[in-house]
PDB file of C-alpha atoms in Angstrom:
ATOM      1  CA  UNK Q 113      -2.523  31.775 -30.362  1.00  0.00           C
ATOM      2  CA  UNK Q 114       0.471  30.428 -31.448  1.00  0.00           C
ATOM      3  CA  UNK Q 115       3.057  29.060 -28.743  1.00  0.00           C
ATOM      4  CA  UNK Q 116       5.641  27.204 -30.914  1.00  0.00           C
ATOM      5  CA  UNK Q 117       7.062  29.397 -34.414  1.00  0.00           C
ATOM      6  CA  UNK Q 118       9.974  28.309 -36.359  1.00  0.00           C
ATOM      7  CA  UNK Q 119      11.623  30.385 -39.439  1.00  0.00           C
ATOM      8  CA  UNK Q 120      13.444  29.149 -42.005  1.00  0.00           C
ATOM      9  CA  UNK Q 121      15.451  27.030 -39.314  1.00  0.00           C
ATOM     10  CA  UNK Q 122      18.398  25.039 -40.197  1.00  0.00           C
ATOM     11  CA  UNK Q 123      20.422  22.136 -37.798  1.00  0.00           C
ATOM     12  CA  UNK Q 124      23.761  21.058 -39.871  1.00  0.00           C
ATOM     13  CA  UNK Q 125      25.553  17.919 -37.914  1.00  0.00           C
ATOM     14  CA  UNK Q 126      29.303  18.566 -39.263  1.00  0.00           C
ATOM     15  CA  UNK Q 127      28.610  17.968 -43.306  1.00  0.00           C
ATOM     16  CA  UNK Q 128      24.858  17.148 -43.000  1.00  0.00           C
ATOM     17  CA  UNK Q 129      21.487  19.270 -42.427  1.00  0.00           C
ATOM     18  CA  UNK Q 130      19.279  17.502 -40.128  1.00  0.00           C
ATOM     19  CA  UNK Q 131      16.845  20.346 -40.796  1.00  0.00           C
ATOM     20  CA  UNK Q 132      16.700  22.568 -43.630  1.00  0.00           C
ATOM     21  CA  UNK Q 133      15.227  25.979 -44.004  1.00  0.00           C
ATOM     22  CA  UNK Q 134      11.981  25.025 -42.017  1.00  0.00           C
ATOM     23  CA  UNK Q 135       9.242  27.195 -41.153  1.00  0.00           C
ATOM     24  CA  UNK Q 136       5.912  26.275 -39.474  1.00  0.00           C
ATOM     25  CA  UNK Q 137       3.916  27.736 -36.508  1.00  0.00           C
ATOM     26  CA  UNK Q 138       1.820  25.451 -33.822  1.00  0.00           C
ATOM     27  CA  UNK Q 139      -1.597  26.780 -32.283  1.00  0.00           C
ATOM     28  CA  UNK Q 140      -2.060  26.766 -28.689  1.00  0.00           C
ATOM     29  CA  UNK Q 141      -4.108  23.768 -27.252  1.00  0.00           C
ATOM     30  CA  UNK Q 142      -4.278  21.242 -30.382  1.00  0.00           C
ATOM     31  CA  UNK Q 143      -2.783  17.821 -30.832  1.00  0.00           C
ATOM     32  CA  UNK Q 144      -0.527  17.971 -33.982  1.00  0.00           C
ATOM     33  CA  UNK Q 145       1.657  14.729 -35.300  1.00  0.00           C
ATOM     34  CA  UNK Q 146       4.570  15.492 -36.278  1.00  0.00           C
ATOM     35  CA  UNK Q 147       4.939  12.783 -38.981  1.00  0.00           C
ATOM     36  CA  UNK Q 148       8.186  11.379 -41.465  1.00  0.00           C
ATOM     37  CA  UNK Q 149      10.408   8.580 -42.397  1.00  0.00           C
ATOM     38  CA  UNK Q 150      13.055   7.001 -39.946  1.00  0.00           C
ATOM     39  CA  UNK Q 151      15.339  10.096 -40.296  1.00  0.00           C
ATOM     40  CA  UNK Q 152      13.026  12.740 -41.576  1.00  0.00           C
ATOM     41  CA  UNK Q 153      14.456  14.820 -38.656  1.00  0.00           C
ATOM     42  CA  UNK Q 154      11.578  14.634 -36.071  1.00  0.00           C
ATOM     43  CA  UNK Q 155      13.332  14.670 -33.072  1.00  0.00           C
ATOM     44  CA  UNK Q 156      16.301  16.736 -34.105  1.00  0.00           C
ATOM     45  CA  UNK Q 157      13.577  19.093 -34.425  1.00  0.00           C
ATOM     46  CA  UNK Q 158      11.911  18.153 -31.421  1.00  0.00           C
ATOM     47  CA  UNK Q 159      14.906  18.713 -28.755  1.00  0.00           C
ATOM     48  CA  UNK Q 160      15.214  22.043 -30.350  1.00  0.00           C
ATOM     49  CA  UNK Q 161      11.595  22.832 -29.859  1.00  0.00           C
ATOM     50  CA  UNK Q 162      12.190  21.738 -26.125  1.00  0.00           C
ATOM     51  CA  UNK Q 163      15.729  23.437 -26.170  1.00  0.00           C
ATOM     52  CA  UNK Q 164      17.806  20.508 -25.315  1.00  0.00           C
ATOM     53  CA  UNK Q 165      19.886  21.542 -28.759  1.00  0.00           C
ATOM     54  CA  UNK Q 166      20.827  24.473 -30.296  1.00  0.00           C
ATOM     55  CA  UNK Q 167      19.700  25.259 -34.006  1.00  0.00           C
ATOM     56  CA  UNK Q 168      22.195  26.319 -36.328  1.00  0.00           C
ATOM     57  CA  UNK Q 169      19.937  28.858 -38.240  1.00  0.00           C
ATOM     58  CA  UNK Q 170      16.770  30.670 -38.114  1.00  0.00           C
ATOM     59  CA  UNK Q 171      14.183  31.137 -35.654  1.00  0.00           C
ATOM     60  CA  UNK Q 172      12.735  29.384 -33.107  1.00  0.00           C
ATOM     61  CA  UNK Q 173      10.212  31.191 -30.509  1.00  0.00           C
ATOM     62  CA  UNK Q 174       8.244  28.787 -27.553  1.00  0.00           C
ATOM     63  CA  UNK Q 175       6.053  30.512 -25.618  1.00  0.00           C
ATOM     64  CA  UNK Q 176       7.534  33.831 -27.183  1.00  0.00           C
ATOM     65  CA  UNK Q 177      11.032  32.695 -26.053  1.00  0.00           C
ATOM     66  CA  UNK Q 178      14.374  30.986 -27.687  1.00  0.00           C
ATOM     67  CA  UNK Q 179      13.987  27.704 -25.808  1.00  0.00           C
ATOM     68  CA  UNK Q 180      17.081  27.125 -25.475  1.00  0.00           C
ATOM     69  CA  UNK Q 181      18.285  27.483 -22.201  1.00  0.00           C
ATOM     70  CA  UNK Q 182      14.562  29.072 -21.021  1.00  0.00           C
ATOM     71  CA  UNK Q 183      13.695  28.409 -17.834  1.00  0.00           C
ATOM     72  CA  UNK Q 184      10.543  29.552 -18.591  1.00  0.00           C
ATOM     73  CA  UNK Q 185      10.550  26.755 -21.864  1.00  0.00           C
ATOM     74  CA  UNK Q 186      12.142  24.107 -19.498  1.00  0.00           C
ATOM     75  CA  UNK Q 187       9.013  24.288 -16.644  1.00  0.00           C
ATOM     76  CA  UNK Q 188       6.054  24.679 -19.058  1.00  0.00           C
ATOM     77  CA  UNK Q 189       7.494  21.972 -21.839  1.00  0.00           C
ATOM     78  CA  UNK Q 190       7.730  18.087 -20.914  1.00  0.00           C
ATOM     79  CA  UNK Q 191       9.250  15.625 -23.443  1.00  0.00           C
ATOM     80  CA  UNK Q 192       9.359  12.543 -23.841  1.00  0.00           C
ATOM     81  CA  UNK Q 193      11.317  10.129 -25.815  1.00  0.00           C
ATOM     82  CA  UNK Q 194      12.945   6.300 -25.505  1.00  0.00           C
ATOM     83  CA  UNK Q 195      15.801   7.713 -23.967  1.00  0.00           C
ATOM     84  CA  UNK Q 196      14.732   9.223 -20.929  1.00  0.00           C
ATOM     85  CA  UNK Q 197      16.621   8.903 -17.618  1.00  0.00           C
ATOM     86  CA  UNK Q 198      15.598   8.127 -13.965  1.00  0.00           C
ATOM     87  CA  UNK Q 199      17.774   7.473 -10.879  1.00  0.00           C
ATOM     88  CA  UNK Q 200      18.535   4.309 -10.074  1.00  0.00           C
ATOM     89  CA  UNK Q 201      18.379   4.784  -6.668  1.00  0.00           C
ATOM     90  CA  UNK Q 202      14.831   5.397  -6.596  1.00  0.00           C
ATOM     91  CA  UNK Q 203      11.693   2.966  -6.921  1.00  0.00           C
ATOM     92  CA  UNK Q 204       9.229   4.018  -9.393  1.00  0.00           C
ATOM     93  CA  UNK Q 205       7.221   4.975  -6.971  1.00  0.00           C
ATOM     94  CA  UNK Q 206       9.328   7.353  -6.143  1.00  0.00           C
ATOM     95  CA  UNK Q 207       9.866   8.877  -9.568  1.00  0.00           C
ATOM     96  CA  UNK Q 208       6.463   9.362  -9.364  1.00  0.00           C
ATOM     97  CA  UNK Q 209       6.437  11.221  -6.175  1.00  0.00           C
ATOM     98  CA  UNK Q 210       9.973  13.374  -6.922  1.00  0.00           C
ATOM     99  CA  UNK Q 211       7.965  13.936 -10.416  1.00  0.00           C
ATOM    100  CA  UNK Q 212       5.275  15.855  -8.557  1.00  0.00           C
ATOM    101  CA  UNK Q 213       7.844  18.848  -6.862  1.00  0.00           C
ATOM    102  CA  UNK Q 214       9.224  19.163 -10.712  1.00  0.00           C
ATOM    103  CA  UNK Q 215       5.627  19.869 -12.159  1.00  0.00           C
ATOM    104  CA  UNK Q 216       3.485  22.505 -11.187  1.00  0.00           C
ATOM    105  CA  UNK Q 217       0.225  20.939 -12.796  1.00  0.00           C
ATOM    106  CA  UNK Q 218       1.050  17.413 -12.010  1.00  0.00           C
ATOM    107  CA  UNK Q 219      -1.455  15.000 -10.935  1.00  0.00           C
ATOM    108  CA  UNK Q 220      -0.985  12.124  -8.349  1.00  0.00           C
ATOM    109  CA  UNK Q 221      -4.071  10.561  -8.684  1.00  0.00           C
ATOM    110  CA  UNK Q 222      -3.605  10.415 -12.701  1.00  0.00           C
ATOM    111  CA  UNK Q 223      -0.396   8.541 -11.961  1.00  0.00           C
ATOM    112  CA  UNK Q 224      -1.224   6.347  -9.521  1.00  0.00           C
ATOM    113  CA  UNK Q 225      -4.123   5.046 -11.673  1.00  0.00           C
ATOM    114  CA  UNK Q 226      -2.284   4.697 -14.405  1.00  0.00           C
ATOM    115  CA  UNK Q 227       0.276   2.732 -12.978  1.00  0.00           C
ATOM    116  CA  UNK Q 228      -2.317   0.377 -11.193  1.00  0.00           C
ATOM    117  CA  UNK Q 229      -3.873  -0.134 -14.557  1.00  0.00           C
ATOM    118  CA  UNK Q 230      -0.866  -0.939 -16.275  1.00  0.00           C
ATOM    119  CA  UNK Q 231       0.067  -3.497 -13.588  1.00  0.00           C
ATOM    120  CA  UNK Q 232       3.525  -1.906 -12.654  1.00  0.00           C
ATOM    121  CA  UNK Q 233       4.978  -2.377  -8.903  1.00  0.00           C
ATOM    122  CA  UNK Q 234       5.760   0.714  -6.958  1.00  0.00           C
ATOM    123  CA  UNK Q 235       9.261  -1.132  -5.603  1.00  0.00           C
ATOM    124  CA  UNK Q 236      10.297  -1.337  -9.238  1.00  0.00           C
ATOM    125  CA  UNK Q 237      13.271   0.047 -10.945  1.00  0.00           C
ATOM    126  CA  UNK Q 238      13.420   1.786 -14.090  1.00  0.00           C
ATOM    127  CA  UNK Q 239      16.555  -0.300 -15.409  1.00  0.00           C
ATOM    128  CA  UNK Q 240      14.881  -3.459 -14.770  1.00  0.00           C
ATOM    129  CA  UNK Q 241      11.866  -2.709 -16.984  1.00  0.00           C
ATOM    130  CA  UNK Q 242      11.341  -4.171 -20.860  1.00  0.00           C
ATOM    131  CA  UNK Q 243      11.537  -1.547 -23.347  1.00  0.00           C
ATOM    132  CA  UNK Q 244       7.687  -1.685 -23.511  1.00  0.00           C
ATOM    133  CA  UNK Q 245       7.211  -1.279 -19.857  1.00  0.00           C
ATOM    134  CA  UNK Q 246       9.545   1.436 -19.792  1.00  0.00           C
ATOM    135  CA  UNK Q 247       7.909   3.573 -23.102  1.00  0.00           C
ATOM    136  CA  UNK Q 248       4.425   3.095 -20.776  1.00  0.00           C
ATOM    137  CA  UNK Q 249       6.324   4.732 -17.792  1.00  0.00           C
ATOM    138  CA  UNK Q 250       7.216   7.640 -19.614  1.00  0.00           C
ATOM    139  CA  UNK Q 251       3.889   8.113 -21.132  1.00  0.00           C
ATOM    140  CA  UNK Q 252       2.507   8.070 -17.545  1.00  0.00           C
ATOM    141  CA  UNK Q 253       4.848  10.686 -16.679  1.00  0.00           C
ATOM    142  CA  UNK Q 254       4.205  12.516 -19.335  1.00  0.00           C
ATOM    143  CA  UNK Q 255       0.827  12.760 -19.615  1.00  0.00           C
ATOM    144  CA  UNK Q 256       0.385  13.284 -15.641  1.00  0.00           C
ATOM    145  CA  UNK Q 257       2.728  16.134 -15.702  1.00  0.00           C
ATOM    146  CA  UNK Q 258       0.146  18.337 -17.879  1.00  0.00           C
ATOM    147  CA  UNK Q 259       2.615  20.710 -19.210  1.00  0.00           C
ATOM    148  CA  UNK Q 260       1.377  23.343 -21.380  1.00  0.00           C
ATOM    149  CA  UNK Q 261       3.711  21.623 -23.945  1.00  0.00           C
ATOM    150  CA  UNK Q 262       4.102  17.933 -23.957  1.00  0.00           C
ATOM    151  CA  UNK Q 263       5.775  16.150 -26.356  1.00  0.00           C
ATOM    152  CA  UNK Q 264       5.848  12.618 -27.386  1.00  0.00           C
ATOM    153  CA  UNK Q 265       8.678  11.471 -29.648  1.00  0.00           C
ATOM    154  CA  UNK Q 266       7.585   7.919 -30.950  1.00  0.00           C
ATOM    155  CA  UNK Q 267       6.377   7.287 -27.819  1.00  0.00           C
ATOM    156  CA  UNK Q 268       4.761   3.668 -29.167  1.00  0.00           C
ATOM    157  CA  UNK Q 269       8.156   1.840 -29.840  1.00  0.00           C
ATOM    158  CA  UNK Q 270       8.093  -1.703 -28.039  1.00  0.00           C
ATOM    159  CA  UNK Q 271       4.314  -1.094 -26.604  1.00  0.00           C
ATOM    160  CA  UNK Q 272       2.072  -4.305 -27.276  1.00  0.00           C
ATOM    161  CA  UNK Q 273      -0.948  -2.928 -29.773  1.00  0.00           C
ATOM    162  CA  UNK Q 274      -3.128  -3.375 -26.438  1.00  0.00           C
ATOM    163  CA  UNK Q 275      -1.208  -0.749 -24.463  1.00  0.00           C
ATOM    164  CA  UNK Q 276      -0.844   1.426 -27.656  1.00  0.00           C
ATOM    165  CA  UNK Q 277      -4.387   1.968 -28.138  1.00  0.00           C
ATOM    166  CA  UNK Q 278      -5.057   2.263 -23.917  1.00  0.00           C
ATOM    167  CA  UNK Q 279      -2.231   5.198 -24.507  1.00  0.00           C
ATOM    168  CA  UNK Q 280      -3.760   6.888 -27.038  1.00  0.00           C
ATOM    169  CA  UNK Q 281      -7.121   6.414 -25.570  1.00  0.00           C
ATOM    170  CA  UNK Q 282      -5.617   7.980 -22.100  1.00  0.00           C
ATOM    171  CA  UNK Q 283      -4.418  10.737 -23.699  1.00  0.00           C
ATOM    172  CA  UNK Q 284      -7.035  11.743 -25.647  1.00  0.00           C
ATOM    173  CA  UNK Q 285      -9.754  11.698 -22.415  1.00  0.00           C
ATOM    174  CA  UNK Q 286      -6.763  13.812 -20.754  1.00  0.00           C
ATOM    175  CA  UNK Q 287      -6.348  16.164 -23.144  1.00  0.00           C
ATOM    176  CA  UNK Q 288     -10.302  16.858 -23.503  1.00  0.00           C
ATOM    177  CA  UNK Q 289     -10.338  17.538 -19.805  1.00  0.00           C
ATOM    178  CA  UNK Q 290      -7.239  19.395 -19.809  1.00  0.00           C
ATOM    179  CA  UNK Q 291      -6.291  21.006 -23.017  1.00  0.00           C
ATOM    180  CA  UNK Q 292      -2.750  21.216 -24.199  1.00  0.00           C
ATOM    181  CA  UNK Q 293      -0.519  21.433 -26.672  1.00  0.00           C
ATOM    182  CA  UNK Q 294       0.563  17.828 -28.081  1.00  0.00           C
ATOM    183  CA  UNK Q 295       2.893  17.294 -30.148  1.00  0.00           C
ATOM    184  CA  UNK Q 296       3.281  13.236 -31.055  1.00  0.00           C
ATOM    185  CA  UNK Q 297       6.468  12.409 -33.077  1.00  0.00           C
ATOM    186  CA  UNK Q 298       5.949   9.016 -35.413  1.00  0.00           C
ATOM    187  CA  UNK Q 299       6.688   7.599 -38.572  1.00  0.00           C
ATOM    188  CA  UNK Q 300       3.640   5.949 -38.537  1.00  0.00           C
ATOM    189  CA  UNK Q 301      -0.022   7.680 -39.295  1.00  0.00           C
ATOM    190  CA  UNK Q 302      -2.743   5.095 -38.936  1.00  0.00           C
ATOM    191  CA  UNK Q 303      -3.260   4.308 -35.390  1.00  0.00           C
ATOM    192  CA  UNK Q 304      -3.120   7.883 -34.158  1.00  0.00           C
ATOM    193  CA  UNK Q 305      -4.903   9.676 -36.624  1.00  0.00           C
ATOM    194  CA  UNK Q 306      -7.732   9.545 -34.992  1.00  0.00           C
ATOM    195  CA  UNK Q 307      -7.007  11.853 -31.985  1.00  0.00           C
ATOM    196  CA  UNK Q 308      -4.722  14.157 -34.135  1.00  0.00           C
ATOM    197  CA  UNK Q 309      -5.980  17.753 -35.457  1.00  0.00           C
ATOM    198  CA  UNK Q 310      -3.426  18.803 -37.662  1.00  0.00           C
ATOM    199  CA  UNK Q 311      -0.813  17.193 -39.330  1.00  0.00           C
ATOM    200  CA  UNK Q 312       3.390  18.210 -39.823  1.00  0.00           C
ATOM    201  CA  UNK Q 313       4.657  16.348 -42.104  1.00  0.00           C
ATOM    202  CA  UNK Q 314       8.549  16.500 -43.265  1.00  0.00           C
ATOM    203  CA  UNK Q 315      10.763  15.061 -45.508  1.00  0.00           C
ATOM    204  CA  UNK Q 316      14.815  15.273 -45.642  1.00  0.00           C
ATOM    205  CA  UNK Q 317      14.186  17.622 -42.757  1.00  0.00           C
ATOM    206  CA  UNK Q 318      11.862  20.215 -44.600  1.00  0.00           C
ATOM    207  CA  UNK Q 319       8.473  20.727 -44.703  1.00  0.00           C
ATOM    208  CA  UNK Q 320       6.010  18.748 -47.102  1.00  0.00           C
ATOM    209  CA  UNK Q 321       2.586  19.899 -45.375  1.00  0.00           C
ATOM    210  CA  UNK Q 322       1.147  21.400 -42.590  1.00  0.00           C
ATOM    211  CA  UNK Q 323      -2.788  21.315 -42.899  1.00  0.00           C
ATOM    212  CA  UNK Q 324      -5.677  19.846 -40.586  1.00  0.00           C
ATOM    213  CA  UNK Q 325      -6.053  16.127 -40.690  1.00  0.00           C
ATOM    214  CA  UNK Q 326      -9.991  16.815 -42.495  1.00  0.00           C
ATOM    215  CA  UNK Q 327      -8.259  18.651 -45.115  1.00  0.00           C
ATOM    216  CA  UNK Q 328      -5.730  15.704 -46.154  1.00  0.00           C
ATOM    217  CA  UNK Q 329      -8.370  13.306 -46.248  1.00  0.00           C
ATOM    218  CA  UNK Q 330     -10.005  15.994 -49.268  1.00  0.00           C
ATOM    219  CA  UNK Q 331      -6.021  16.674 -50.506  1.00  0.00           C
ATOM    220  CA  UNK Q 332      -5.740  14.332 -52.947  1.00  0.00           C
ATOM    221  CA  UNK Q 333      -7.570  11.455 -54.972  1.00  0.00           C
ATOM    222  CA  UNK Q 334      -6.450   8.816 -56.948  1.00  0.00           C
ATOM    223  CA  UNK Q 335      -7.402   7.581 -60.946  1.00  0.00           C
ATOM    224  CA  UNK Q 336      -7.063   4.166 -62.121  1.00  0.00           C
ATOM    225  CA  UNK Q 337      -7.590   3.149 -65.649  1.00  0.00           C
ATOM    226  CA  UNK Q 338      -6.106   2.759 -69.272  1.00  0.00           C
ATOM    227  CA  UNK Q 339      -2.761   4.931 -69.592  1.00  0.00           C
ATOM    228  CA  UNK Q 340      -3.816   7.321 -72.171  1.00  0.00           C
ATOM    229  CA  UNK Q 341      -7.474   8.279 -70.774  1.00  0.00           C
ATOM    230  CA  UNK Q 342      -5.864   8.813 -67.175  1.00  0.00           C
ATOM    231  CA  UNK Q 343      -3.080  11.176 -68.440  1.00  0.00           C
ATOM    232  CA  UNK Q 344      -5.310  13.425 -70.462  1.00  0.00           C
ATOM    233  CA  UNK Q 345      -7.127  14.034 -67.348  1.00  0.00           C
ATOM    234  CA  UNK Q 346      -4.453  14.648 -65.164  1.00  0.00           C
ATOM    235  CA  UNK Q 347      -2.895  17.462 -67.379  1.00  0.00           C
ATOM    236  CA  UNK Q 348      -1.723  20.320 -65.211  1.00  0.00           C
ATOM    237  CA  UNK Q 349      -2.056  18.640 -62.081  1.00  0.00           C
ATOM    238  CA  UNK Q 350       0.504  17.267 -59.619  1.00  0.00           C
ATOM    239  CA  UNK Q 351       1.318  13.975 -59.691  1.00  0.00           C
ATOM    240  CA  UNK Q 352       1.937  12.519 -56.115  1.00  0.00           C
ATOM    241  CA  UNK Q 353       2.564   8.955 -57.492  1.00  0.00           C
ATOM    242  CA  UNK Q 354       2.029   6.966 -60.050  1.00  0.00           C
ATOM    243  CA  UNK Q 355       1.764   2.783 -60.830  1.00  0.00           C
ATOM    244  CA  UNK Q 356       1.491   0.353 -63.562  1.00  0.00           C
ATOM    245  CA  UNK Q 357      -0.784  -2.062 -63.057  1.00  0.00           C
ATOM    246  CA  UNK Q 358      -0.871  -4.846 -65.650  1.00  0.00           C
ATOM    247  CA  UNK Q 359      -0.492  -4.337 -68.909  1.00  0.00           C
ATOM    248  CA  UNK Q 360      -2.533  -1.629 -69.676  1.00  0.00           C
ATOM    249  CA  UNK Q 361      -4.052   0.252 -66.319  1.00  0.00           C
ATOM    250  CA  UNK Q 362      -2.204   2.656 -64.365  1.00  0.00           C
ATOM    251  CA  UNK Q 363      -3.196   3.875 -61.047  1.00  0.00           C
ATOM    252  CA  UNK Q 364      -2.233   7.860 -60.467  1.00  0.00           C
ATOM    253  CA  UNK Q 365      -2.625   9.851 -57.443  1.00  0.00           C
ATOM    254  CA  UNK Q 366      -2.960  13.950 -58.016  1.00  0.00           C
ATOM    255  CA  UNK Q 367      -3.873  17.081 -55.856  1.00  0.00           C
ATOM    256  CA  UNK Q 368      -7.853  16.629 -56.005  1.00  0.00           C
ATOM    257  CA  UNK Q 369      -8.647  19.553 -58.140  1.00  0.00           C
ATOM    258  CA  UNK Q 370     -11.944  18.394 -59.737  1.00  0.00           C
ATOM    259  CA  UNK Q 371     -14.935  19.357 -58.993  1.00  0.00           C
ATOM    260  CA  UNK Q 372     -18.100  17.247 -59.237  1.00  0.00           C
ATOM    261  CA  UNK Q 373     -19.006  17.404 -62.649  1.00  0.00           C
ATOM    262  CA  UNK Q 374     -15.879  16.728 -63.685  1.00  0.00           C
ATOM    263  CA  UNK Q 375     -15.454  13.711 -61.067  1.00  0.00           C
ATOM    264  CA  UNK Q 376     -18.423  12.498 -63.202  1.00  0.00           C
ATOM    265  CA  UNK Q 377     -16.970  12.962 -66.290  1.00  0.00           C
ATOM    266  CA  UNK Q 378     -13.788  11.338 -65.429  1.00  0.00           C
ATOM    267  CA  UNK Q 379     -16.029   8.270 -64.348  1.00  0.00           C
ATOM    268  CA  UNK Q 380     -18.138   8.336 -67.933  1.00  0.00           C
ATOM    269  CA  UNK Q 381     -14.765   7.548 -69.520  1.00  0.00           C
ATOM    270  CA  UNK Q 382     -14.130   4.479 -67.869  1.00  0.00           C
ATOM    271  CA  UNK Q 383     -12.094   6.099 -65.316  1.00  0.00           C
ATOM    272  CA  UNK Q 384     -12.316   4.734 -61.509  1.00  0.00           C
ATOM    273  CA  UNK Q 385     -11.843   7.451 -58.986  1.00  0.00           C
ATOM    274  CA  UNK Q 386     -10.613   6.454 -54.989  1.00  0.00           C
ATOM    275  CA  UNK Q 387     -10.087   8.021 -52.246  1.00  0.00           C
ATOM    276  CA  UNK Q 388      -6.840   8.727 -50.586  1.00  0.00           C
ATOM    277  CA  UNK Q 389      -5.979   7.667 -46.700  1.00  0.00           C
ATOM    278  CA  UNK Q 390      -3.764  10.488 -44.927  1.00  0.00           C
ATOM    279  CA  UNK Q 391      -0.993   7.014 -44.301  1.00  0.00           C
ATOM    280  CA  UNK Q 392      -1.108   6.655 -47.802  1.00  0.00           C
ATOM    281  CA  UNK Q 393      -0.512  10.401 -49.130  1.00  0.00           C
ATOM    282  CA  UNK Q 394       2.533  10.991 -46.219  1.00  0.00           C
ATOM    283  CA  UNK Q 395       3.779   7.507 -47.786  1.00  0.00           C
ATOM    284  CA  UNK Q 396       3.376   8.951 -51.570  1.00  0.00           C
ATOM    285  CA  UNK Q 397       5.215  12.739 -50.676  1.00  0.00           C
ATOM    286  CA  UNK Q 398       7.812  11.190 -48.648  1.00  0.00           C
ATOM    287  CA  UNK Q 399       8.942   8.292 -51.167  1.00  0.00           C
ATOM    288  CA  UNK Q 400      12.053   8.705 -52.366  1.00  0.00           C
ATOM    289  CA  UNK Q 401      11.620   6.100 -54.805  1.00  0.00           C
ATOM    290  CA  UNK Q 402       9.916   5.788 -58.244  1.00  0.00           C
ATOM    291  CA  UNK Q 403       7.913   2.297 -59.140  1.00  0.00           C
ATOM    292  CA  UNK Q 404       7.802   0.404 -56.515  1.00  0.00           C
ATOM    293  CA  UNK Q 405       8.898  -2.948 -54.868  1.00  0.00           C
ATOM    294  CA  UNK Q 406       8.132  -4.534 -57.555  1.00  0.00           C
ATOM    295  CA  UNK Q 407      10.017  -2.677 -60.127  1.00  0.00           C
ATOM    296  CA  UNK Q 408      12.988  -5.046 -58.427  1.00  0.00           C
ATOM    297  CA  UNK Q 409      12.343  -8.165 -59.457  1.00  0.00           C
ATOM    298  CA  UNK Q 410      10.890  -7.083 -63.325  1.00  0.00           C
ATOM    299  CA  UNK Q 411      14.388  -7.352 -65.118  1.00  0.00           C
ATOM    300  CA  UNK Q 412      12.611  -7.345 -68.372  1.00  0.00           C
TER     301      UNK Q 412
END
């Protein structure tokens, strides 16, 4: 079943479109990363999903509501971003505590643990913490609240690699023993691809893909070899991206259309086929260059 739908949606900040024309649908109970370049639009898109914003176009249904000012949206949807908020006036302790009237499903225990584990001090405050130590807080809120929706928007950002891996570990036990729908915002693929099942990845705030991680890995595949042998066999395909290497090699990435005899065909000519990471394909459809780096420095 599908709890989150959006329709040709559109979010114009005075002279510029955050998101364009976008139109995508989330399944009930899967983990989905929501994945793009520093301004790609993630969490413009995000706070509308959670109806903190208004969109300027289209549709947007949560749980078969506009979310925007849903009261229904606002106690089944928890999210979660750098800039969160807690009184002062309270330990974290008792943000933890106050957290637990807000959220029907929350768990105590869950939160306690986690903030043993993570060595925090219940007389804490919020405003004293590092910007690591407070991106760990939220995620413990987060994840103990066990919303129907939770959302994550780069939820990593100052977290040691230690505590990012322990998060993504956490959630993924807490999501197998309760199911949800997660959605985690990031701009980078490789750590959490692991616990991720599908894959939304945008560009200039629309849409380049939306397809199960397993099926990216098969999406595309990459040819290296002379110039003139590659392009014949690359006819009719999509190019993805495409670098010189040397003098007289080229490396190509296209939208794997071969099938195996021709894969061994390719090979008989001299022709090296790769595979294709999912980091590296959302790098290749989301460059907005051609070359690369090193096309800076050749002035020749």
């Amino acid at each position: 079943m599908s709890v989150i739908k959006c329709k040709e949606v559109t979010k114009i900040y005075g002279r510029a479109k955050a998101i364009h024309n976008l139109s995508f649908t989330i399944e009930e109970n899967k983990i989905t990363g929501l994945i793009g370049r520093n301004g790609a639009g993630k969490s413009t898109l995000l706070k509308m999903i959670a109806g903190l914003i208004k969109k300027s176009d289209g549709e947007i249904s949560v749980f078969s509501e506009q979310p925007f000012n849903s009261l229904k949206v606002s106690s089944n949807l928890i999210f979660i971003d750098e800039n969160m908020i807690f009184p002062n006036s309270l330990s974290l302790i008792e943000i933890i505590k106050a957290a637990g009237t807000f959220y029907s499903n929350w768990d105590k225990e869950l939160a306690h643990g986690l903030l043993t584990y993570f060595s925090f001090k219940g007389n804490e405050r919020y405003e004293h913490l590092s910007k690591g130590k407070k991106g760990t807080f939220n995620m413990i809120v987060g994840l103990s609240a066990r919303c129907p929706i939770t959302i994550f928007d780069e939820p990593t950002n100052g977290m040691d690699a230690s505590v990012r891996k322990d998060f993504y570990r956490a959630l993924l036990k807490d999501y197998l023993a309760f199911p949800r729908t997660i959605i985690l915002s990031s701009h980078l693929l490789a750590e959490m691809e692991h616990i991720l099942e599908d894959i939304l990845l945008i560009k200039d705030g629309q849409k380049c893909l939306h397809m199960p991680v397993l099926d990216m890995k098969e999406f595309a595949i990459g040819l290296s070899g002379q110039p003139e042998l590659v392009e014949e066999w690359i006819k009719g395909l999509k190019v993805l991206h495409k670098k010189n290497i040397g003098s007289n090699q080229v490396y190509v990435v296209v939208e794997d259309q071969f099938n195996k005899d021709e894969k061994d065909q390719v090979k008989s000519k001299g022709i090296e086929l790769s595979s294709v990471s999912t980091e590296e394909l959302c790098v290749f459809l989301t460059d907005k260059m051609t070359g690369g780096i090193d096309d800076v420095f050749n002035r020749n």
